[in-house]
Amino acid sequence: MAKTPETEHPNKAFGWAARDKSGVLSPFHFSRRENGENDVTVKILYCGVCHTDLHTVKNDWGFSYYPVVPGHEIVGIATKVGKNVTKFKEGDRVGVGVITGSCQSCESCDQDLENYCPQMSFTYNAIGSDGTKNYGGYSETIVVDQRFVLRFPEGLPSDAGAPLLCAGITVYSPMKYYGMTEPGKHLGVAGLGGLGHVAVKIAKAFGLKVTVISTSSNKEDEAINRLGADSFLVSSDPRKMKAALGTMDYIIDTVSAVHALYPLLGLLKVNGKLITLGLPEKPLELPIFPLVLGRKMVGGSDVGGMKETQEMLDFCAKHNITADIELIKMDEINSAMERLAKSDVRYRFVIDVANSLSPP
Ligand code: NAP
Ligand code: ZN
């Protein structure tokens, strides 16, 4: 008999999955592999809800492979470790992020850039190294090779710390790589959602001047008084946008939908850098004139390697940086996804997995 998700591995598992592009999630029985020599089995406590989860359950990018159990901002407790596992022991609090596999021998892997390995595998909607499908963190447990498991620093709370495992590293890595950490320089953060609000906090810890560029005028007070931004621009306000022309050294663009780059490029100084992190479902138009005339650049970045992810967690623990979260129960996920689609979240949903996920 052909193996089903429920029978392909020895250990029964339970989570919530989307079955088609309606994106609606519902209870799902599947299985997890036996804990191997290099593996850590994690009992999941909390899992953040990234916009990538929403893009994937809705098949925005055309490569969703159902059923999809999303979730790649996972904090939990190690309940089993393989005999070669040196980094963790049972009972440790650990994190799992966006990637759970890579070849471990290519140039990228050798440079701790597993995220750019050609054989990198994502935590969900991907095939793992054993040839079976990966299911993510909207579930009770996960089994992960120790290389892709993070030590979760003591000072970080499990719930509000969980979003750092994707949102945190996704904004931290380009800040480091593109040299966007010089105190006093001016950073624009476009899109104040999960990634954007963590970008504001990390940028302030680096000593940058931060301006949020948002479509939502109702986020201004929070952006400044709660998140610590220095100023706030509503992108639909032509007067304010004009006054800010040529004032920013860098911009981090976290917008999840198709949008115009032209107004953002105008905000940059000569030699300014626009780093795009959002993954809209269609390509963006690239205006060449402002790039050429101002020697500006546009770049991208994909999460971060495991070493840098650990560095980011330690940095956030040291600077008391966590996400602002709305804690939800597993069965509230569908309405949370609807709100996320409308940019109506302050600023990350996190699922209280351990206290709200139980098989029917
Ligand atoms: P999110 O919480 O939904 O935030 C996205 C923000 O974009 C919204 O809060 C909104 O901010 C703004 N926005 C949404 N629609 C817009 C539109 N039509 N025009 C202008 N602005 C709009 O999403 P997230 O979890 O931060 O993820 C953001 C994007 O990054 C997603 O596409 C996700 O897939 C991608 N991502 C990439 C990586 C990577 O490694 N590169 C990692 C994680 C996520 P305002 O209300 O302030 O306008
Ligand atoms: Zn994510």
Short mmCIF file of C-alpha atoms and ligand atoms in Angstrom, two decimals, residues 49-52 55 61 72 98 166-167 170 190-196 212-216 219 232 235 254-259 276-280 301-303 340-341 343 345 347-348, ligand 1:
data_model
loop_
_atom_site.label_atom_id
_atom_site.label_comp_id
_atom_site.label_asym_id
_atom_site.label_seq_id
_atom_site.Cartn_x
_atom_site.Cartn_y
_atom_site.Cartn_z
CA VAL A 49 2.86 33.42 11.78
CA CYS A 50 5.00 34.86 8.97
CA HIS A 51 3.54 36.41 5.82
CA THR A 52 5.43 33.68 3.94
CA HIS A 55 1.77 33.42 0.65
CA TRP A 61 4.03 31.94 -5.83
CA HIS A 72 9.04 28.53 10.59
CA VAL A 98 13.21 28.92 8.02
CA CYS A 166 12.49 34.42 10.69
CA ALA A 167 11.60 38.12 10.96
CA THR A 170 15.77 38.36 7.78
CA ALA A 190 9.11 50.31 4.28
CA GLY A 191 6.15 48.26 5.55
CA LEU A 192 5.49 48.10 9.29
CA GLY A 193 4.53 44.46 9.77
CA GLY A 194 6.34 41.48 11.28
CA LEU A 195 9.69 42.10 9.57
CA GLY A 196 9.38 45.88 9.61
CA VAL A 212 9.06 54.14 8.95
CA ILE A 213 7.46 54.37 5.49
CA SER A 214 3.94 52.99 5.75
CA THR A 215 0.56 52.89 4.04
CA SER A 216 -1.18 52.82 7.44
CA LYS A 219 0.50 52.98 12.98
CA PHE A 232 7.03 58.24 10.22
CA SER A 235 3.61 56.87 1.57
CA THR A 254 9.53 44.54 3.67
CA VAL A 255 6.36 45.15 1.64
CA SER A 256 4.58 41.88 0.86
CA ALA A 257 2.58 43.10 -2.16
CA VAL A 258 3.43 44.56 -5.56
CA HIS A 259 4.37 48.22 -5.10
CA THR A 276 14.19 44.34 -0.84
CA LEU A 277 13.10 41.53 1.45
CA GLY A 278 9.41 41.22 0.63
CA LEU A 279 8.33 38.55 -1.85
CA PRO A 280 5.32 39.89 -3.77
CA SER A 301 18.64 38.99 1.00
CA ASP A 302 17.21 35.65 2.11
CA VAL A 303 16.99 34.96 5.86
CA LEU A 340 -2.61 39.45 8.26
CA ALA A 341 -3.73 39.81 4.63
CA SER A 343 -1.95 44.34 7.45
CA VAL A 345 -1.72 42.80 13.18
CA TYR A 347 2.84 43.17 14.82
CA ARG A 348 3.14 39.39 14.71
P1 NAP B 1 3.52 41.52 7.16
O1 NAP B 1 3.60 41.38 8.64
O2 NAP B 1 2.22 41.29 6.47
O3 NAP B 1 4.08 42.98 6.79
C1 NAP B 1 4.10 43.47 5.49
C2 NAP B 1 3.76 44.97 5.50
O4 NAP B 1 3.81 45.43 4.16
C3 NAP B 1 2.37 45.30 5.98
O5 NAP B 1 2.25 45.37 7.36
C4 NAP B 1 2.15 46.65 5.33
O6 NAP B 1 2.77 47.65 6.13
C5 NAP B 1 2.94 46.55 4.03
N1 NAP B 1 2.04 46.33 2.88
C6 NAP B 1 1.19 45.30 2.70
N2 NAP B 1 0.53 45.43 1.52
C7 NAP B 1 1.00 46.56 0.95
C8 NAP B 1 0.76 47.23 -0.29
N3 NAP B 1 -0.16 46.76 -1.16
N4 NAP B 1 1.45 48.35 -0.55
C9 NAP B 1 2.34 48.84 0.33
N5 NAP B 1 2.61 48.26 1.51
C10 NAP B 1 1.95 47.13 1.82
O7 NAP B 1 4.57 40.55 6.44
P2 NAP B 1 6.01 40.03 6.96
O8 NAP B 1 5.82 38.75 7.66
O9 NAP B 1 6.72 41.14 7.60
O10 NAP B 1 6.68 39.66 5.55
C11 NAP B 1 6.88 40.68 4.58
C12 NAP B 1 7.32 40.09 3.27
O11 NAP B 1 8.63 39.56 3.41
C13 NAP B 1 6.46 38.94 2.74
O12 NAP B 1 6.37 39.04 1.34
C14 NAP B 1 7.26 37.71 3.13
O13 NAP B 1 6.99 36.58 2.32
C15 NAP B 1 8.66 38.22 2.93
N6 NAP B 1 9.70 37.52 3.68
C16 NAP B 1 10.93 37.44 3.10
C17 NAP B 1 11.96 36.85 3.77
C18 NAP B 1 13.33 36.83 3.18
O14 NAP B 1 14.17 36.03 3.60
N7 NAP B 1 13.65 37.69 2.25
C19 NAP B 1 11.75 36.31 5.04
C20 NAP B 1 10.50 36.44 5.61
C21 NAP B 1 9.49 37.06 4.93
P3 NAP B 1 2.10 49.09 6.38
O15 NAP B 1 0.77 48.83 7.03
O16 NAP B 1 3.07 49.76 7.26
O17 NAP B 1 2.01 49.75 5.03
#
